[in-house]
PDB file of C-alpha atoms in Angstrom:
ATOM      1  CA  UNK A  34      86.734 -17.361  80.392  1.00  0.00           C
ATOM      2  CA  UNK A  35      83.350 -16.969  82.033  1.00  0.00           C
ATOM      3  CA  UNK A  36      83.953 -13.284  82.725  1.00  0.00           C
ATOM      4  CA  UNK A  37      84.531 -12.618  79.016  1.00  0.00           C
ATOM      5  CA  UNK A  38      81.515 -14.770  77.991  1.00  0.00           C
ATOM      6  CA  UNK A  39      83.794 -17.061  75.985  1.00  0.00           C
ATOM      7  CA  UNK A  40      82.680 -20.594  75.136  1.00  0.00           C
ATOM      8  CA  UNK A  41      85.347 -23.257  75.622  1.00  0.00           C
ATOM      9  CA  UNK A  42      85.918 -26.896  76.444  1.00  0.00           C
ATOM     10  CA  UNK A  43      88.776 -29.163  77.500  1.00  0.00           C
ATOM     11  CA  UNK A  44      90.206 -26.355  79.620  1.00  0.00           C
ATOM     12  CA  UNK A  45      93.506 -27.187  81.313  1.00  0.00           C
ATOM     13  CA  UNK A  46      95.317 -24.649  83.516  1.00  0.00           C
ATOM     14  CA  UNK A  47      98.221 -25.034  85.927  1.00  0.00           C
ATOM     15  CA  UNK A  48      98.127 -22.169  88.426  1.00  0.00           C
ATOM     16  CA  UNK A  49     100.958 -21.144  90.748  1.00  0.00           C
ATOM     17  CA  UNK A  50     100.837 -18.230  93.223  1.00  0.00           C
ATOM     18  CA  UNK A  51     103.512 -16.967  95.590  1.00  0.00           C
ATOM     19  CA  UNK A  52     103.577 -13.679  97.487  1.00  0.00           C
ATOM     20  CA  UNK A  53     101.416 -11.774  95.006  1.00  0.00           C
ATOM     21  CA  UNK A  54     102.930 -13.247  91.840  1.00  0.00           C
ATOM     22  CA  UNK A  55     100.397 -15.423  90.009  1.00  0.00           C
ATOM     23  CA  UNK A  56     101.142 -17.465  86.898  1.00  0.00           C
ATOM     24  CA  UNK A  57      98.803 -19.554  84.765  1.00  0.00           C
ATOM     25  CA  UNK A  58     101.042 -21.855  82.733  1.00  0.00           C
ATOM     26  CA  UNK A  59     100.557 -24.024  80.854  1.00  0.00           C
ATOM     27  CA  UNK A  60      97.016 -23.040  79.906  1.00  0.00           C
ATOM     28  CA  UNK A  61      95.082 -24.553  77.036  1.00  0.00           C
ATOM     29  CA  UNK A  62      91.522 -24.917  75.791  1.00  0.00           C
ATOM     30  CA  UNK A  63      89.421 -25.828  72.786  1.00  0.00           C
ATOM     31  CA  UNK A  64      87.284 -22.951  71.535  1.00  0.00           C
ATOM     32  CA  UNK A  65      85.409 -21.794  68.436  1.00  0.00           C
ATOM     33  CA  UNK A  66      86.540 -24.755  66.312  1.00  0.00           C
ATOM     34  CA  UNK A  67      90.178 -24.063  67.200  1.00  0.00           C
ATOM     35  CA  UNK A  68      92.524 -24.024  70.151  1.00  0.00           C
ATOM     36  CA  UNK A  69      94.114 -21.671  72.680  1.00  0.00           C
ATOM     37  CA  UNK A  70      97.487 -21.876  74.418  1.00  0.00           C
ATOM     38  CA  UNK A  71      98.669 -19.336  76.918  1.00  0.00           C
ATOM     39  CA  UNK A  72     101.108 -18.237  79.563  1.00  0.00           C
ATOM     40  CA  UNK A  73      99.723 -15.415  81.726  1.00  0.00           C
ATOM     41  CA  UNK A  74     101.414 -13.769  84.695  1.00  0.00           C
ATOM     42  CA  UNK A  75      99.807 -11.232  87.038  1.00  0.00           C
ATOM     43  CA  UNK A  76     102.103  -9.391  89.472  1.00  0.00           C
ATOM     44  CA  UNK A  77     100.189  -7.575  92.232  1.00  0.00           C
ATOM     45  CA  UNK A  78     103.171  -6.893  94.485  1.00  0.00           C
ATOM     46  CA  UNK A  79     103.334  -3.233  93.444  1.00  0.00           C
ATOM     47  CA  UNK A  80     100.868  -0.339  93.485  1.00  0.00           C
ATOM     48  CA  UNK A  81      99.372  -1.370  90.142  1.00  0.00           C
ATOM     49  CA  UNK A  82      98.921  -4.893  88.789  1.00  0.00           C
ATOM     50  CA  UNK A  83     101.374  -5.841  86.041  1.00  0.00           C
ATOM     51  CA  UNK A  84     100.144  -8.298  83.434  1.00  0.00           C
ATOM     52  CA  UNK A  85     102.262 -10.319  81.017  1.00  0.00           C
ATOM     53  CA  UNK A  86     100.688 -12.506  78.302  1.00  0.00           C
ATOM     54  CA  UNK A  87     102.132 -14.949  75.799  1.00  0.00           C
ATOM     55  CA  UNK A  88      99.153 -16.408  73.965  1.00  0.00           C
ATOM     56  CA  UNK A  89      98.311 -18.248  70.747  1.00  0.00           C
ATOM     57  CA  UNK A  90      95.078 -18.905  68.898  1.00  0.00           C
ATOM     58  CA  UNK A  91      95.094 -21.611  66.223  1.00  0.00           C
ATOM     59  CA  UNK A  92      92.290 -22.309  63.749  1.00  0.00           C
ATOM     60  CA  UNK A  93      89.767 -20.202  65.688  1.00  0.00           C
ATOM     61  CA  UNK A  94      86.581 -18.780  64.137  1.00  0.00           C
ATOM     62  CA  UNK A  95      87.146 -15.156  65.055  1.00  0.00           C
ATOM     63  CA  UNK A  96      83.651 -13.717  64.499  1.00  0.00           C
ATOM     64  CA  UNK A  97      81.769 -15.683  67.200  1.00  0.00           C
ATOM     65  CA  UNK A  98      84.699 -15.265  69.601  1.00  0.00           C
ATOM     66  CA  UNK A  99      84.688 -11.458  69.262  1.00  0.00           C
ATOM     67  CA  UNK A 100      80.890 -11.342  69.317  1.00  0.00           C
ATOM     68  CA  UNK A 101      80.806 -13.213  72.635  1.00  0.00           C
ATOM     69  CA  UNK A 102      83.586 -11.038  74.094  1.00  0.00           C
ATOM     70  CA  UNK A 103      82.572  -7.610  72.787  1.00  0.00           C
ATOM     71  CA  UNK A 104      79.037  -7.945  71.465  1.00  0.00           C
ATOM     72  CA  UNK A 105      80.152  -7.386  67.849  1.00  0.00           C
ATOM     73  CA  UNK A 106      82.872  -8.388  65.415  1.00  0.00           C
ATOM     74  CA  UNK A 107      84.502  -6.336  62.648  1.00  0.00           C
ATOM     75  CA  UNK A 108      86.222  -9.310  61.048  1.00  0.00           C
ATOM     76  CA  UNK A 109      85.258 -12.877  60.182  1.00  0.00           C
ATOM     77  CA  UNK A 110      87.257 -15.924  59.108  1.00  0.00           C
ATOM     78  CA  UNK A 111      89.652 -18.476  60.548  1.00  0.00           C
ATOM     79  CA  UNK A 112      92.321 -16.893  62.734  1.00  0.00           C
ATOM     80  CA  UNK A 113      95.848 -17.870  63.711  1.00  0.00           C
ATOM     81  CA  UNK A 114      97.321 -15.323  66.106  1.00  0.00           C
ATOM     82  CA  UNK A 115     100.293 -14.988  68.434  1.00  0.00           C
ATOM     83  CA  UNK A 116     100.471 -12.260  71.097  1.00  0.00           C
ATOM     84  CA  UNK A 117     103.261 -11.387  73.499  1.00  0.00           C
ATOM     85  CA  UNK A 118     102.171  -8.390  75.551  1.00  0.00           C
ATOM     86  CA  UNK A 119     102.573  -6.688  78.902  1.00  0.00           C
ATOM     87  CA  UNK A 120     100.560  -3.917  80.543  1.00  0.00           C
ATOM     88  CA  UNK A 121      99.960  -2.133  83.849  1.00  0.00           C
ATOM     89  CA  UNK A 122      96.624  -1.390  85.513  1.00  0.00           C
ATOM     90  CA  UNK A 123      93.364  -2.910  86.669  1.00  0.00           C
ATOM     91  CA  UNK A 124      90.963  -1.097  84.309  1.00  0.00           C
ATOM     92  CA  UNK A 125      90.588  -1.784  80.554  1.00  0.00           C
ATOM     93  CA  UNK A 126      91.472   1.798  79.558  1.00  0.00           C
ATOM     94  CA  UNK A 127      94.648   1.785  81.668  1.00  0.00           C
ATOM     95  CA  UNK A 128      95.664  -1.618  80.317  1.00  0.00           C
ATOM     96  CA  UNK A 129      95.229  -0.469  76.693  1.00  0.00           C
ATOM     97  CA  UNK A 130      97.167   2.748  77.380  1.00  0.00           C
ATOM     98  CA  UNK A 131     100.169   0.891  78.855  1.00  0.00           C
ATOM     99  CA  UNK A 132     100.172  -2.105  76.529  1.00  0.00           C
ATOM    100  CA  UNK A 133     103.505  -3.019  74.890  1.00  0.00           C
ATOM    101  CA  UNK A 134     104.713  -6.024  72.932  1.00  0.00           C
ATOM    102  CA  UNK A 135     104.362  -7.674  69.540  1.00  0.00           C
ATOM    103  CA  UNK A 136     101.878  -9.746  67.601  1.00  0.00           C
ATOM    104  CA  UNK A 137     101.380 -11.673  64.385  1.00  0.00           C
ATOM    105  CA  UNK A 138      98.138 -12.615  62.662  1.00  0.00           C
ATOM    106  CA  UNK A 139      96.875 -14.655  59.721  1.00  0.00           C
ATOM    107  CA  UNK A 140      93.198 -14.756  58.765  1.00  0.00           C
ATOM    108  CA  UNK A 141      91.726 -16.858  55.970  1.00  0.00           C
ATOM    109  CA  UNK A 142      88.408 -16.851  54.088  1.00  0.00           C
ATOM    110  CA  UNK A 143      86.602 -13.964  55.725  1.00  0.00           C
ATOM    111  CA  UNK A 144      85.528 -10.337  55.447  1.00  0.00           C
ATOM    112  CA  UNK A 145      86.467  -7.035  57.079  1.00  0.00           C
ATOM    113  CA  UNK A 146      83.235  -5.257  57.993  1.00  0.00           C
ATOM    114  CA  UNK A 147      82.703  -1.517  57.749  1.00  0.00           C
ATOM    115  CA  UNK A 148      84.819  -0.878  54.642  1.00  0.00           C
ATOM    116  CA  UNK A 149      84.688  -1.946  50.993  1.00  0.00           C
ATOM    117  CA  UNK A 150      88.064  -1.250  49.376  1.00  0.00           C
ATOM    118  CA  UNK A 151      87.174  -2.795  46.010  1.00  0.00           C
ATOM    119  CA  UNK A 152      83.802  -1.065  45.990  1.00  0.00           C
ATOM    120  CA  UNK A 153      85.403   2.320  46.713  1.00  0.00           C
ATOM    121  CA  UNK A 154      87.860   1.798  43.828  1.00  0.00           C
ATOM    122  CA  UNK A 155      85.009   0.998  41.453  1.00  0.00           C
ATOM    123  CA  UNK A 156      83.049   3.984  42.767  1.00  0.00           C
ATOM    124  CA  UNK A 157      85.997   6.354  42.254  1.00  0.00           C
ATOM    125  CA  UNK A 158      86.617   5.014  38.743  1.00  0.00           C
ATOM    126  CA  UNK A 159      82.950   5.490  37.800  1.00  0.00           C
ATOM    127  CA  UNK A 160      82.978   9.077  39.074  1.00  0.00           C
ATOM    128  CA  UNK A 161      86.072  10.132  37.106  1.00  0.00           C
ATOM    129  CA  UNK A 162      84.507   8.565  33.996  1.00  0.00           C
ATOM    130  CA  UNK A 163      81.259  10.447  34.555  1.00  0.00           C
ATOM    131  CA  UNK A 164      79.264   7.278  35.116  1.00  0.00           C
ATOM    132  CA  UNK A 165      76.780   6.473  37.876  1.00  0.00           C
ATOM    133  CA  UNK A 166      78.663   5.526  41.067  1.00  0.00           C
ATOM    134  CA  UNK A 167      79.078   1.826  41.734  1.00  0.00           C
ATOM    135  CA  UNK A 168      77.473   0.203  44.753  1.00  0.00           C
ATOM    136  CA  UNK A 169      79.528  -0.156  47.922  1.00  0.00           C
ATOM    137  CA  UNK A 170      78.740  -3.213  50.053  1.00  0.00           C
ATOM    138  CA  UNK A 171      80.478  -2.115  53.252  1.00  0.00           C
ATOM    139  CA  UNK A 172      82.597  -5.274  53.400  1.00  0.00           C
ATOM    140  CA  UNK A 173      85.986  -6.290  52.035  1.00  0.00           C
ATOM    141  CA  UNK A 174      86.295  -9.979  51.275  1.00  0.00           C
ATOM    142  CA  UNK A 175      89.633 -11.776  51.547  1.00  0.00           C
ATOM    143  CA  UNK A 176      91.023 -15.245  51.088  1.00  0.00           C
ATOM    144  CA  UNK A 177      94.114 -14.368  53.158  1.00  0.00           C
ATOM    145  CA  UNK A 178      95.040 -11.447  55.426  1.00  0.00           C
ATOM    146  CA  UNK A 179      98.386 -11.453  57.235  1.00  0.00           C
ATOM    147  CA  UNK A 180     100.763  -9.182  59.092  1.00  0.00           C
ATOM    148  CA  UNK A 181     102.869  -8.502  62.153  1.00  0.00           C
ATOM    149  CA  UNK A 182     102.748  -5.641  64.632  1.00  0.00           C
ATOM    150  CA  UNK A 183     104.584  -3.955  67.445  1.00  0.00           C
ATOM    151  CA  UNK A 184     102.564  -2.322  70.212  1.00  0.00           C
ATOM    152  CA  UNK A 185     103.930   0.713  72.072  1.00  0.00           C
ATOM    153  CA  UNK A 186     101.791   2.264  74.799  1.00  0.00           C
ATOM    154  CA  UNK A 187      98.639   1.147  73.047  1.00  0.00           C
ATOM    155  CA  UNK A 188      99.680   2.184  69.539  1.00  0.00           C
ATOM    156  CA  UNK A 189      99.728  -0.777  67.139  1.00  0.00           C
ATOM    157  CA  UNK A 190     102.230  -0.366  64.292  1.00  0.00           C
ATOM    158  CA  UNK A 191     101.588  -2.805  61.434  1.00  0.00           C
ATOM    159  CA  UNK A 192     104.351  -2.443  58.776  1.00  0.00           C
ATOM    160  CA  UNK A 193     103.574  -5.424  56.541  1.00  0.00           C
ATOM    161  CA  UNK A 194      99.849  -5.832  55.959  1.00  0.00           C
ATOM    162  CA  UNK A 195      99.080  -8.148  53.031  1.00  0.00           C
ATOM    163  CA  UNK A 196      95.721  -9.284  51.726  1.00  0.00           C
ATOM    164  CA  UNK A 197      94.492 -11.425  48.854  1.00  0.00           C
ATOM    165  CA  UNK A 198      91.142 -12.109  47.252  1.00  0.00           C
ATOM    166  CA  UNK A 199      90.071 -13.501  43.865  1.00  0.00           C
ATOM    167  CA  UNK A 200      89.710  -9.936  42.487  1.00  0.00           C
ATOM    168  CA  UNK A 201      92.292  -7.903  44.387  1.00  0.00           C
ATOM    169  CA  UNK A 202      95.592  -7.929  46.235  1.00  0.00           C
ATOM    170  CA  UNK A 203      96.638  -5.344  48.817  1.00  0.00           C
ATOM    171  CA  UNK A 204      99.769  -4.503  50.728  1.00  0.00           C
ATOM    172  CA  UNK A 205     100.627  -1.623  52.990  1.00  0.00           C
ATOM    173  CA  UNK A 206     101.254  -0.362  56.485  1.00  0.00           C
ATOM    174  CA  UNK A 207      99.646   1.707  59.177  1.00  0.00           C
ATOM    175  CA  UNK A 208      98.722   2.197  62.794  1.00  0.00           C
ATOM    176  CA  UNK A 209      95.733   1.481  65.021  1.00  0.00           C
ATOM    177  CA  UNK A 210      95.416   3.282  68.349  1.00  0.00           C
ATOM    178  CA  UNK A 211      93.878   1.048  71.016  1.00  0.00           C
ATOM    179  CA  UNK A 212      93.191   4.057  73.251  1.00  0.00           C
ATOM    180  CA  UNK A 213      91.566   6.496  70.798  1.00  0.00           C
ATOM    181  CA  UNK A 214      90.550   3.779  68.274  1.00  0.00           C
ATOM    182  CA  UNK A 215      91.982   5.921  65.456  1.00  0.00           C
ATOM    183  CA  UNK A 216      93.117   4.278  62.204  1.00  0.00           C
ATOM    184  CA  UNK A 217      95.840   5.543  59.858  1.00  0.00           C
ATOM    185  CA  UNK A 218      96.721   3.135  57.028  1.00  0.00           C
ATOM    186  CA  UNK A 219      98.270   3.545  53.591  1.00  0.00           C
ATOM    187  CA  UNK A 220      97.808   0.564  51.307  1.00  0.00           C
ATOM    188  CA  UNK A 221      98.323  -0.238  47.650  1.00  0.00           C
ATOM    189  CA  UNK A 222      95.576  -2.219  45.936  1.00  0.00           C
ATOM    190  CA  UNK A 223      96.128  -4.132  42.701  1.00  0.00           C
ATOM    191  CA  UNK A 224      93.094  -5.393  40.810  1.00  0.00           C
ATOM    192  CA  UNK A 225      93.307  -8.859  39.326  1.00  0.00           C
ATOM    193  CA  UNK A 226      90.304  -8.078  37.101  1.00  0.00           C
ATOM    194  CA  UNK A 227      88.400  -4.871  36.381  1.00  0.00           C
ATOM    195  CA  UNK A 228      85.287  -5.165  34.239  1.00  0.00           C
ATOM    196  CA  UNK A 229      84.347  -1.522  34.811  1.00  0.00           C
ATOM    197  CA  UNK A 230      87.717  -0.314  33.591  1.00  0.00           C
ATOM    198  CA  UNK A 231      87.943  -2.759  30.699  1.00  0.00           C
ATOM    199  CA  UNK A 232      91.418  -3.598  31.900  1.00  0.00           C
ATOM    200  CA  UNK A 233      92.620  -0.010  32.442  1.00  0.00           C
ATOM    201  CA  UNK A 234      93.131  -0.564  36.160  1.00  0.00           C
ATOM    202  CA  UNK A 235      94.064  -4.235  36.090  1.00  0.00           C
ATOM    203  CA  UNK A 236      97.571  -4.799  37.386  1.00  0.00           C
ATOM    204  CA  UNK A 237      98.119  -1.133  38.253  1.00  0.00           C
ATOM    205  CA  UNK A 238      98.944  -0.152  41.859  1.00  0.00           C
ATOM    206  CA  UNK A 239      96.156   2.029  43.272  1.00  0.00           C
ATOM    207  CA  UNK A 240      96.892   4.134  46.389  1.00  0.00           C
ATOM    208  CA  UNK A 241      94.259   3.837  49.115  1.00  0.00           C
ATOM    209  CA  UNK A 242      94.170   5.484  52.546  1.00  0.00           C
ATOM    210  CA  UNK A 243      92.138   4.192  55.484  1.00  0.00           C
ATOM    211  CA  UNK A 244      91.516   6.640  58.324  1.00  0.00           C
ATOM    212  CA  UNK A 245      88.722   7.309  60.790  1.00  0.00           C
ATOM    213  CA  UNK A 246      88.020   5.016  63.713  1.00  0.00           C
ATOM    214  CA  UNK A 247      87.425   1.318  64.386  1.00  0.00           C
ATOM    215  CA  UNK A 248      83.664   1.974  64.368  1.00  0.00           C
ATOM    216  CA  UNK A 249      83.651   4.316  61.329  1.00  0.00           C
ATOM    217  CA  UNK A 250      86.615   3.739  59.023  1.00  0.00           C
ATOM    218  CA  UNK A 251      87.008   6.074  56.026  1.00  0.00           C
ATOM    219  CA  UNK A 252      88.376   4.737  52.732  1.00  0.00           C
ATOM    220  CA  UNK A 253      89.831   7.221  50.214  1.00  0.00           C
ATOM    221  CA  UNK A 254      91.004   6.117  46.757  1.00  0.00           C
ATOM    222  CA  UNK A 255      93.570   8.204  44.836  1.00  0.00           C
ATOM    223  CA  UNK A 256      93.032   7.449  41.153  1.00  0.00           C
ATOM    224  CA  UNK A 257      94.465  10.715  39.839  1.00  0.00           C
ATOM    225  CA  UNK A 258      98.056   9.513  39.499  1.00  0.00           C
ATOM    226  CA  UNK A 259      96.983   6.154  38.058  1.00  0.00           C
ATOM    227  CA  UNK A 260      94.848   7.759  35.362  1.00  0.00           C
ATOM    228  CA  UNK A 261      97.549  10.330  34.530  1.00  0.00           C
ATOM    229  CA  UNK A 262      99.927   7.467  33.845  1.00  0.00           C
ATOM    230  CA  UNK A 263      97.316   5.804  31.641  1.00  0.00           C
ATOM    231  CA  UNK A 264      96.783   9.004  29.598  1.00  0.00           C
ATOM    232  CA  UNK A 265     100.538   9.475  29.197  1.00  0.00           C
ATOM    233  CA  UNK A 266     100.901   5.893  28.028  1.00  0.00           C
ATOM    234  CA  UNK A 267      98.162   6.341  25.413  1.00  0.00           C
ATOM    235  CA  UNK A 268      99.704   9.602  24.133  1.00  0.00           C
ATOM    236  CA  UNK A 269     103.122   7.966  23.811  1.00  0.00           C
ATOM    237  CA  UNK A 270     101.592   5.043  21.929  1.00  0.00           C
ATOM    238  CA  UNK A 271      99.816   7.360  19.491  1.00  0.00           C
ATOM    239  CA  UNK A 272     103.053   9.293  18.869  1.00  0.00           C
ATOM    240  CA  UNK A 273     104.935   6.067  18.227  1.00  0.00           C
ATOM    241  CA  UNK A 274     102.242   4.880  15.802  1.00  0.00           C
ATOM    242  CA  UNK A 275     102.388   8.183  13.897  1.00  0.00           C
ATOM    243  CA  UNK A 276     106.180   8.096  13.808  1.00  0.00           C
ATOM    244  CA  UNK A 277     106.158   4.559  12.417  1.00  0.00           C
ATOM    245  CA  UNK A 278     103.569   5.568   9.811  1.00  0.00           C
ATOM    246  CA  UNK A 279     105.622   8.602   8.774  1.00  0.00           C
ATOM    247  CA  UNK A 280     108.791   6.575   8.390  1.00  0.00           C
ATOM    248  CA  UNK A 281     106.959   3.951   6.362  1.00  0.00           C
ATOM    249  CA  UNK A 282     105.639   6.628   3.980  1.00  0.00           C
ATOM    250  CA  UNK A 283     109.068   8.240   3.692  1.00  0.00           C
ATOM    251  CA  UNK A 284     110.921   5.066   2.769  1.00  0.00           C
ATOM    252  CA  UNK A 285     108.030   3.360   0.991  1.00  0.00           C
ATOM    253  CA  UNK A 286     108.061   0.294   3.196  1.00  0.00           C
TER     254      UNK A 286
END
């Protein structure tokens, strides 16, 4: 805990070591307004250390935790996480490259820093309407953000990302590479309210891709298909109105 600059209290660890096999279990602590529980095994009997982790964070404020560990945090909010991972190596890069396992996460009442999905949608809509581009804040607010993941040799595959906020809901899937820090996500955003679009976009699924890296994510909004559907709907409505008017004139009622 000291090595990672983490602040904690009420730390309780039972440690057992035998012939190069070391296990810390049970392990628990209070930290960042929440709690930690873990079961960590380090096997140094071979040429490279093998690490196995089964850890849980409950009710933890994730921003100060990540800031203390890494110097910065890309996400804020209250976190509940479960990790079951194993890896080989004694250097961070080697550990990330050989990491395998699964995870689940649930964040509440926070923001994702470095990307503004709602702002990019508003910006794209303004551009196709020939209006001045909307402002982009660089943050995506959420009331809930959940998902599960499998990790294979450092590649995180997240098939069921879901997010909610008062103005937007998102769902999708993608990958995050712990070695190269590359992102590749495809999500569908649905606006609960859209003042700029006067309701045109409300309730309609909007395709969004998130690529780039952890440090510099790139958000691309594909409004073309959504607006084509809207134009087609308006044309069909006009044709139906004309057909009804023609029939009324023909039969006099």
